[in-house]
GROMACS .gro file of C-alpha atoms in nm:
model
  380
    1MET     CA    1   1.314   0.850  -3.520
    2THR     CA    2   1.145   0.722  -3.204
    3PRO     CA    3   1.416   0.613  -2.958
    4TYR     CA    4   1.415   0.254  -2.845
    5ILE     CA    5   1.402   0.166  -2.476
    6ILE     CA    6   1.615  -0.058  -2.257
    7ASP     CA    7   1.432  -0.161  -1.940
    8ALA     CA    8   1.672  -0.264  -1.664
    9HIS     CA    9   1.433  -0.471  -1.455
   10GLU     CA   10   1.138  -0.700  -1.527
   11ASP     CA   11   1.035  -1.009  -1.330
   12ILE     CA   12   0.916  -1.202  -1.634
   13ALA     CA   13   0.989  -1.559  -1.522
   14TYR     CA   14   0.855  -1.502  -1.170
   15ASN     CA   15   0.524  -1.377  -1.306
   16ALA     CA   16   0.495  -1.635  -1.581
   17LEU     CA   17   0.547  -1.919  -1.334
   18THR     CA   18   0.345  -1.770  -1.047
   19PHE     CA   19   0.046  -1.635  -1.237
   20ARG     CA   20   0.070  -1.843  -1.558
   21ARG     CA   21   0.103  -1.530  -1.767
   22ASP     CA   22   0.201  -1.570  -2.131
   23TYR     CA   23   0.399  -1.264  -2.232
   24LEU     CA   24   0.369  -1.350  -2.599
   25LEU     CA   25   0.009  -1.232  -2.566
   26SER     CA   26  -0.107  -0.872  -2.569
   27VAL     CA   27  -0.190  -0.688  -2.249
   28VAL     CA   28  -0.554  -0.675  -2.359
   29GLU     CA   29  -0.569  -1.053  -2.404
   30THR     CA   30  -0.400  -1.130  -2.071
   31ARG     CA   31  -0.632  -0.893  -1.888
   32ARG     CA   32  -0.929  -1.057  -2.059
   33GLN     CA   33  -0.812  -1.404  -1.952
   34GLU     CA   34  -0.756  -1.289  -1.594
   35LYS     CA   35  -1.084  -1.102  -1.558
   36ASP     CA   36  -1.241  -1.364  -1.329
   37THR     CA   37  -0.923  -1.467  -1.146
   38LEU     CA   38  -0.745  -1.342  -0.834
   39ASN     CA   39  -0.435  -1.235  -1.027
   40PRO     CA   40  -0.531  -0.867  -1.056
   41GLN     CA   41  -0.607  -0.857  -0.683
   42ARG     CA   42  -0.274  -1.018  -0.596
   43THR     CA   43  -0.042  -0.838  -0.835
   44GLY     CA   44  -0.242  -0.583  -1.036
   45HIS     CA   45  -0.341  -0.592  -1.401
   46THR     CA   46  -0.053  -0.681  -1.631
   47LEU     CA   47   0.142  -0.407  -1.805
   48LEU     CA   48   0.347  -0.636  -2.029
   49GLY     CA   49   0.307  -0.825  -2.355
   50TRP     CA   50   0.518  -0.878  -2.664
   51PRO     CA   51   0.290  -0.660  -2.883
   52GLU     CA   52   0.333  -0.376  -2.631
   53TYR     CA   53   0.711  -0.420  -2.634
   54GLN     CA   54   0.696  -0.363  -3.010
   55ARG     CA   55   0.466  -0.061  -2.990
   56GLY     CA   56   0.677   0.090  -2.711
   57GLN     CA   57   1.009   0.017  -2.888
   58VAL     CA   58   1.135  -0.191  -2.594
   59ALA     CA   59   1.446  -0.351  -2.742
   60VAL     CA   60   1.625  -0.500  -2.440
   61ILE     CA   61   1.512  -0.611  -2.095
   62PHE     CA   62   1.715  -0.711  -1.791
   63ALA     CA   63   1.511  -1.022  -1.708
   64THR     CA   64   1.535  -1.140  -1.350
   65LEU     CA   65   1.577  -1.464  -1.165
   66PHE     CA   66   1.391  -1.384  -0.845
   67LEU     CA   67   1.275  -1.579  -0.540
   68ALA     CA   68   1.142  -1.442  -0.212
   69PRO     CA   69   1.262  -1.602   0.112
   70ARG     CA   70   0.981  -1.823   0.245
   71ARG     CA   71   0.940  -1.601   0.553
   72TYR     CA   72   0.810  -1.328   0.320
   73GLN     CA   73   0.576  -1.550   0.120
   74ALA     CA   74   0.252  -1.360   0.054
   75GLY     CA   75   0.038  -1.674   0.046
   76ALA     CA   76   0.023  -2.031  -0.076
   77TRP     CA   77  -0.031  -1.899  -0.428
   78GLU     CA   78   0.322  -1.748  -0.430
   79THR     CA   79   0.520  -2.045  -0.555
   80GLN     CA   80   0.848  -1.868  -0.630
   81THR     CA   81   0.991  -1.875  -0.278
   82PHE     CA   82   1.257  -2.080  -0.101
   83ALA     CA   83   1.323  -2.223   0.244
   84ASP     CA   84   1.680  -2.345   0.190
   85ALA     CA   85   1.963  -2.344  -0.065
   86ALA     CA   86   1.853  -2.667  -0.233
   87GLU     CA   87   1.504  -2.535  -0.298
   88ALA     CA   88   1.642  -2.201  -0.416
   89ARG     CA   89   1.871  -2.372  -0.665
   90LYS     CA   90   1.587  -2.584  -0.805
   91ARG     CA   91   1.348  -2.292  -0.846
   92LEU     CA   92   1.611  -2.057  -0.992
   93GLU     CA   93   1.706  -2.321  -1.246
   94ASN     CA   94   1.336  -2.353  -1.335
   95GLN     CA   95   1.324  -1.979  -1.403
   96LEU     CA   96   1.642  -1.997  -1.610
   97ASN     CA   97   1.496  -2.284  -1.812
   98PHE     CA   98   1.178  -2.082  -1.863
   99TYR     CA   99   1.381  -1.809  -2.036
  100ARG     CA  100   1.571  -2.063  -2.243
  101ARG     CA  101   1.250  -2.231  -2.362
  102LEU     CA  102   1.088  -1.896  -2.436
  103CYS     CA  103   1.378  -1.791  -2.656
  104ASP     CA  104   1.434  -2.132  -2.816
  105ASP     CA  105   1.067  -2.172  -2.903
  106HIS     CA  106   1.008  -1.810  -3.012
  107PRO     CA  107   1.336  -1.670  -3.153
  108GLU     CA  108   1.155  -1.405  -3.356
  109GLN     CA  109   1.006  -1.264  -3.037
  110PHE     CA  110   1.274  -1.312  -2.768
  111ARG     CA  111   1.647  -1.388  -2.764
  112LEU     CA  112   1.893  -1.419  -2.479
  113ILE     CA  113   2.190  -1.184  -2.465
  114TYR     CA  114   2.506  -1.337  -2.321
  115ASN     CA  115   2.779  -1.128  -2.485
  116LYS     CA  116   2.858  -0.819  -2.692
  117ASN     CA  117   2.792  -0.999  -3.019
  118ASP     CA  118   2.443  -1.101  -2.904
  119LEU     CA  119   2.374  -0.740  -2.802
  120GLN     CA  120   2.482  -0.606  -3.140
  121GLN     CA  121   2.259  -0.853  -3.324
  122ILE     CA  122   1.959  -0.752  -3.114
  123LEU     CA  123   2.010  -0.375  -3.144
  124GLU     CA  124   2.096  -0.362  -3.514
  125PRO     CA  125   1.738  -0.392  -3.647
  126TRP     CA  126   1.599  -0.156  -3.380
  127GLU     CA  127   1.852   0.107  -3.487
  128LYS     CA  128   1.774   0.068  -3.856
  129GLU     CA  129   1.399   0.102  -3.829
  130PRO     CA  130   1.151   0.132  -3.540
  131ALA     CA  131   0.912  -0.154  -3.486
  132PHE     CA  132   0.558  -0.103  -3.609
  133LEU     CA  133   0.272  -0.326  -3.500
  134PRO     CA  134  -0.081  -0.195  -3.559
  135ASP     CA  135  -0.305  -0.176  -3.255
  136PRO     CA  136  -0.652  -0.302  -3.353
  137ALA     CA  137  -0.807  -0.095  -3.076
  138VAL     CA  138  -0.691   0.234  -3.231
  139ALA     CA  139  -0.668   0.145  -3.599
  140ASP     CA  140  -0.802   0.401  -3.845
  141PRO     CA  141  -0.976   0.214  -4.129
  142GLU     CA  142  -0.940   0.516  -4.359
  143SER     CA  143  -0.565   0.555  -4.313
  144GLU     CA  144  -0.319   0.399  -4.555
  145PRO     CA  145  -0.193   0.070  -4.406
  146ARG     CA  146   0.170   0.055  -4.302
  147LYS     CA  147   0.389  -0.249  -4.332
  148THR     CA  148   0.420  -0.437  -4.004
  149MET     CA  149   0.777  -0.439  -3.875
  150THR     CA  150   0.874  -0.630  -3.561
  151HIS     CA  151   1.206  -0.712  -3.397
  152PRO     CA  152   1.316  -0.967  -3.136
  153VAL     CA  153   1.345  -0.839  -2.780
  154GLY     CA  154   1.677  -0.915  -2.609
  155LEU     CA  155   1.686  -1.055  -2.255
  156VAL     CA  156   1.987  -1.008  -2.027
  157LEU     CA  157   1.972  -1.234  -1.721
  158SER     CA  158   1.994  -1.074  -1.377
  159LEU     CA  159   1.989  -1.246  -1.037
  160GLU     CA  160   1.775  -1.039  -0.799
  161GLY     CA  161   1.903  -1.138  -0.457
  162ALA     CA  162   2.176  -1.394  -0.394
  163GLU     CA  163   2.040  -1.499  -0.054
  164GLY     CA  164   1.954  -1.851  -0.167
  165LEU     CA  165   2.309  -1.947  -0.270
  166ARG     CA  166   2.479  -2.241  -0.100
  167ALA     CA  167   2.799  -2.033  -0.092
  168PRO     CA  168   2.942  -1.729  -0.274
  169GLU     CA  169   3.147  -1.959  -0.499
  170GLU     CA  170   2.823  -2.082  -0.658
  171MET     CA  171   2.814  -1.755  -0.853
  172GLU     CA  172   3.065  -1.907  -1.096
  173GLU     CA  173   2.804  -2.163  -1.200
  174TRP     CA  174   2.546  -1.891  -1.260
  175TRP     CA  175   2.794  -1.694  -1.470
  176GLN     CA  176   2.855  -2.003  -1.683
  177MET     CA  177   2.478  -2.042  -1.721
  178GLY     CA  178   2.453  -1.691  -1.863
  179VAL     CA  179   2.364  -1.461  -1.573
  180ARG     CA  180   2.543  -1.126  -1.611
  181PHE     CA  181   2.398  -0.898  -1.339
  182ALA     CA  182   2.344  -0.975  -0.972
  183GLY     CA  183   2.211  -0.800  -0.663
  184PRO     CA  184   2.351  -0.938  -0.337
  185VAL     CA  185   2.025  -0.891  -0.150
  186TRP     CA  186   1.651  -0.861  -0.167
  187ALA     CA  187   1.539  -0.893   0.195
  188GLY     CA  188   1.865  -0.918   0.402
  189THR     CA  189   2.081  -0.984   0.601
  190ARG     CA  190   2.295  -1.285   0.513
  191PHE     CA  191   2.522  -1.082   0.287
  192CYS     CA  192   2.411  -0.731   0.379
  193GLY     CA  193   2.116  -0.523   0.489
  194GLY     CA  194   1.826  -0.510   0.247
  195SER     CA  195   1.477  -0.379   0.188
  196TYR     CA  196   1.323  -0.575   0.475
  197GLU     CA  197   1.606  -0.625   0.721
  198PRO     CA  198   1.867  -0.361   0.822
  199GLY     CA  199   2.239  -0.408   0.837
  200GLU     CA  200   2.576  -0.356   0.676
  201CYS     CA  201   2.785  -0.586   0.460
  202THR     CA  202   2.880  -0.903   0.644
  203ARG     CA  203   3.202  -1.100   0.616
  204GLU     CA  204   3.028  -1.345   0.383
  205GLY     CA  205   2.889  -1.048   0.192
  206TYR     CA  206   3.237  -0.916   0.121
  207ALA     CA  207   3.337  -1.266   0.008
  208LEU     CA  208   3.041  -1.264  -0.232
  209LEU     CA  209   3.149  -0.928  -0.374
  210GLU     CA  210   3.499  -1.058  -0.432
  211VAL     CA  211   3.373  -1.364  -0.618
  212MET     CA  212   3.129  -1.160  -0.828
  213ALA     CA  213   3.394  -0.908  -0.929
  214SER     CA  214   3.641  -1.180  -1.025
  215LEU     CA  215   3.386  -1.335  -1.260
  216GLY     CA  216   3.277  -1.010  -1.427
  217PHE     CA  217   2.932  -0.962  -1.276
  218THR     CA  218   2.777  -0.617  -1.271
  219MET     CA  219   2.658  -0.553  -0.915
  220ASP     CA  220   2.305  -0.418  -0.864
  221ILE     CA  221   2.263  -0.219  -0.539
  222SER     CA  222   1.887  -0.161  -0.575
  223HIS     CA  223   1.773  -0.345  -0.261
  224MET     CA  224   2.070  -0.264  -0.037
  225THR     CA  225   2.052  -0.039   0.268
  226GLU     CA  226   2.243   0.287   0.248
  227ALA     CA  227   2.517   0.152   0.476
  228SER     CA  228   2.566  -0.169   0.279
  229ALA     CA  229   2.539   0.006  -0.060
  230VAL     CA  230   2.806   0.262   0.030
  231GLN     CA  231   3.031  -0.012   0.166
  232ALA     CA  232   2.983  -0.221  -0.147
  233LEU     CA  233   3.042   0.074  -0.379
  234ASP     CA  234   3.367   0.146  -0.196
  235ARG     CA  235   3.481  -0.216  -0.207
  236TYR     CA  236   3.345  -0.370  -0.527
  237GLU     CA  237   3.600  -0.380  -0.806
  238GLY     CA  238   3.357  -0.453  -1.088
  239PRO     CA  239   3.089  -0.241  -1.261
  240VAL     CA  240   2.791  -0.118  -1.058
  241ILE     CA  241   2.430  -0.015  -1.123
  242ALA     CA  242   2.099   0.043  -0.947
  243SER     CA  243   1.855  -0.122  -1.186
  244HIS     CA  244   1.529  -0.009  -1.024
  245ALA     CA  245   1.511   0.258  -0.754
  246ASN     CA  246   1.399   0.617  -0.702
  247ALA     CA  247   1.546   0.919  -0.526
  248ARG     CA  248   1.454   0.915  -0.156
  249ALA     CA  249   1.504   1.293  -0.133
  250LEU     CA  250   1.197   1.352  -0.353
  251ILE     CA  251   0.962   1.118  -0.168
  252LYS     CA  252   0.804   1.294   0.128
  253GLY     CA  253   0.732   1.054   0.410
  254ALA     CA  254   0.933   0.770   0.256
  255GLN     CA  255   0.974   0.480   0.496
  256GLY     CA  256   1.251   0.223   0.502
  257GLU     CA  257   1.557   0.209   0.283
  258ARG     CA  258   1.416   0.089  -0.048
  259GLN     CA  259   1.490   0.417  -0.228
  260LEU     CA  260   1.838   0.561  -0.271
  261THR     CA  261   1.971   0.852  -0.068
  262ASP     CA  262   2.164   1.132  -0.232
  263LEU     CA  263   2.481   0.994  -0.075
  264THR     CA  264   2.428   0.658  -0.243
  265ILE     CA  265   2.338   0.819  -0.576
  266ARG     CA  266   2.650   1.035  -0.558
  267ARG     CA  267   2.871   0.733  -0.491
  268LEU     CA  268   2.704   0.542  -0.774
  269VAL     CA  269   2.769   0.829  -1.015
  270GLU     CA  270   3.132   0.846  -0.904
  271ARG     CA  271   3.161   0.482  -1.007
  272ASP     CA  272   3.006   0.563  -1.350
  273GLY     CA  273   2.697   0.365  -1.257
  274VAL     CA  274   2.346   0.408  -1.396
  275MET     CA  275   2.023   0.423  -1.192
  276GLY     CA  276   1.691   0.312  -1.338
  277VAL     CA  277   1.386   0.500  -1.212
  278LEU     CA  278   1.083   0.293  -1.117
  279PRO     CA  279   0.726   0.392  -1.218
  280TYR     CA  280   0.547   0.244  -0.918
  281ASN     CA  281   0.311   0.483  -0.743
  282ARG     CA  282   0.389   0.369  -0.389
  283PHE     CA  283   0.757   0.439  -0.461
  284LEU     CA  284   0.666   0.786  -0.585
  285ARG     CA  285   0.395   0.881  -0.335
  286PRO     CA  286   0.408   0.689  -0.002
  287GLY     CA  287   0.073   0.557   0.112
  288TRP     CA  288  -0.077   0.560  -0.235
  289ALA     CA  289  -0.365   0.311  -0.268
  290ASP     CA  290  -0.531   0.163  -0.575
  291THR     CA  291  -0.849   0.352  -0.483
  292ASP     CA  292  -0.670   0.690  -0.493
  293ASP     CA  293  -0.709   0.937  -0.777
  294ARG     CA  294  -0.458   0.819  -1.037
  295GLN     CA  295  -0.385   1.177  -1.138
  296LEU     CA  296  -0.204   1.224  -0.804
  297VAL     CA  297   0.097   1.048  -0.961
  298THR     CA  298   0.195   1.125  -1.319
  299LEU     CA  299   0.488   1.066  -1.550
  300ARG     CA  300   0.601   1.416  -1.460
  301THR     CA  301   0.653   1.282  -1.107
  302LEU     CA  302   0.880   1.013  -1.251
  303ALA     CA  303   1.057   1.263  -1.476
  304ALA     CA  304   1.143   1.465  -1.165
  305HIS     CA  305   1.338   1.165  -1.033
  306VAL     CA  306   1.526   1.141  -1.362
  307ASP     CA  307   1.605   1.511  -1.338
  308HIS     CA  308   1.721   1.476  -0.976
  309ILE     CA  309   1.975   1.212  -1.077
  310CYS     CA  310   2.092   1.420  -1.372
  311GLN     CA  311   2.126   1.736  -1.164
  312MET     CA  312   2.333   1.550  -0.907
  313ALA     CA  313   2.553   1.401  -1.179
  314GLY     CA  314   2.585   1.720  -1.379
  315ASP     CA  315   2.490   1.534  -1.697
  316ALA     CA  316   2.237   1.287  -1.840
  317LEU     CA  317   2.472   0.988  -1.840
  318HIS     CA  318   2.360   0.816  -1.520
  319ALA     CA  319   1.980   0.791  -1.536
  320GLY     CA  320   1.774   0.521  -1.703
  321ILE     CA  321   1.455   0.320  -1.666
  322GLY     CA  322   1.399   0.006  -1.459
  323THR     CA  323   1.026  -0.052  -1.448
  324ASP     CA  324   1.000  -0.361  -1.224
  325PHE     CA  325   0.686  -0.455  -1.424
  326ASP     CA  326   0.496  -0.679  -1.328
  327GLY     CA  327   0.693  -0.713  -1.003
  328GLY     CA  328   0.423  -0.733  -0.738
  329PHE     CA  329   0.221  -0.451  -0.888
  330GLY     CA  330   0.053  -0.352  -1.213
  331TRP     CA  331  -0.219  -0.122  -1.337
  332PRO     CA  332  -0.356   0.093  -1.172
  333ALA     CA  333  -0.054   0.138  -0.939
  334VAL     CA  334   0.145   0.323  -1.205
  335PRO     CA  335   0.159   0.687  -1.318
  336TYR     CA  336  -0.163   0.822  -1.466
  337GLU     CA  337  -0.051   0.819  -1.830
  338ILE     CA  338   0.056   0.453  -1.824
  339ASP     CA  339  -0.179   0.177  -1.931
  340THR     CA  340   0.091  -0.057  -2.066
  341ILE     CA  341   0.467  -0.054  -2.103
  342ALA     CA  342   0.421   0.099  -2.449
  343ASP     CA  343   0.330   0.424  -2.275
  344LEU     CA  344   0.686   0.472  -2.149
  345GLN     CA  345   0.745   0.659  -2.475
  346LYS     CA  346   0.532   0.939  -2.324
  347LEU     CA  347   0.824   1.012  -2.092
  348ALA     CA  348   1.027   1.158  -2.381
  349PRO     CA  349   0.822   1.478  -2.438
  350LEU     CA  350   0.809   1.538  -2.062
  351LEU     CA  351   1.187   1.520  -2.041
  352ALA     CA  352   1.197   1.768  -2.329
  353GLU     CA  353   0.981   2.002  -2.120
  354PHE     CA  354   1.242   1.969  -1.844
  355GLY     CA  355   1.494   2.103  -2.096
  356TYR     CA  356   1.659   1.782  -2.210
  357PRO     CA  357   1.766   1.769  -2.577
  358ASP     CA  358   1.700   1.467  -2.797
  359ASP     CA  359   2.042   1.312  -2.745
  360SER     CA  360   2.005   1.329  -2.366
  361ILE     CA  361   1.657   1.178  -2.385
  362ALA     CA  362   1.798   0.890  -2.589
  363GLN     CA  363   2.068   0.845  -2.324
  364ILE     CA  364   1.803   0.816  -2.053
  365LEU     CA  365   1.571   0.583  -2.246
  366SER     CA  366   1.837   0.342  -2.367
  367GLN     CA  367   2.190   0.458  -2.438
  368ASN     CA  368   2.311   0.472  -2.079
  369TRP     CA  369   2.213   0.109  -2.030
  370ARG     CA  370   2.365   0.026  -2.367
  371ARG     CA  371   2.692   0.178  -2.249
  372VAL     CA  372   2.681  -0.041  -1.939
  373LEU     CA  373   2.617  -0.351  -2.147
  374GLU     CA  374   2.889  -0.275  -2.399
  375ARG     CA  375   3.136  -0.212  -2.120
  376THR     CA  376   3.051  -0.518  -1.911
  377LEU     CA  377   2.935  -0.804  -2.132
  378PRO     CA  378   3.202  -1.055  -2.238
  379GLU     CA  379   3.317  -1.044  -2.599
  380THR     CA  380   3.184  -1.391  -2.682
   0.00000   0.00000   0.00000
């Protein structure tokens, strides 16, 4: 049976509100609607749509609440930014309400996951029978028609960057509103160093970690500098992950601290954390441009990052997928074999070529993230 996928990072609300994308539509339809707009130029062609989730067996997504600090705003078109805590709160609540409306209005397509019971209800149909949704573009009129079978996709809420909080104690309100994962930083350096600004954990950063752990949040170290990530992994008393990052050791000429060093990966594994690899060409081949030959970066390149994590860990229990689709990029800035998220299933045979058995491949595609969810979500 085709394994289902759990994707640990997608900026669905950000993209829906910024670019007016409707993720109930197919990728083909969204691309058609955006043909004469600036969206593809600003963020690439979309890779996401509910039909593609079904065809790719994407059962669960860690769906983000994400805002960029105003100083990193790409242009007036980028509406999901903040200048102060009040604006951050308003915009984050708008994103939260987007997810609630999406799931309330379309419960057969999307449902929010707040607890273990919600998770079980989402996964049960995916485990009984894979989804099947015919693709009109590849349909064979002479083949015997199969019965359409679709399942709701579960959304787990994740706060990507806590920099807009009024104070660390505000995290309690976000927990009550259903957020279960949180990364302390995106840019830096209020709480710690991040992808754009260097530094270690600050006094307020340690206070944030203490509050998060007391509430039950899973901490996401994806955007932390090596120094701050190692400090946080040593100090944080709750569960830890890296939802979307690659192995810096495999990226020749990598600049900055966006990707994880072997030291950070080792510490994450020691904490029984999981790291989701990210199929973004510039995070796999520095300097890659949309005009480059797409065959320069393939899914085998991504599989090598999975293998690097597994070799360091000594098992296949700490690697997963965190696509970051459509987070500031899209097609063609993805490995050659990918046209939509449904193509993530092509990773499975490549992992088999690396020597991974079926049970290990299932761990990487979904079961490692499932273990994290079952261990960290509240009972009810």
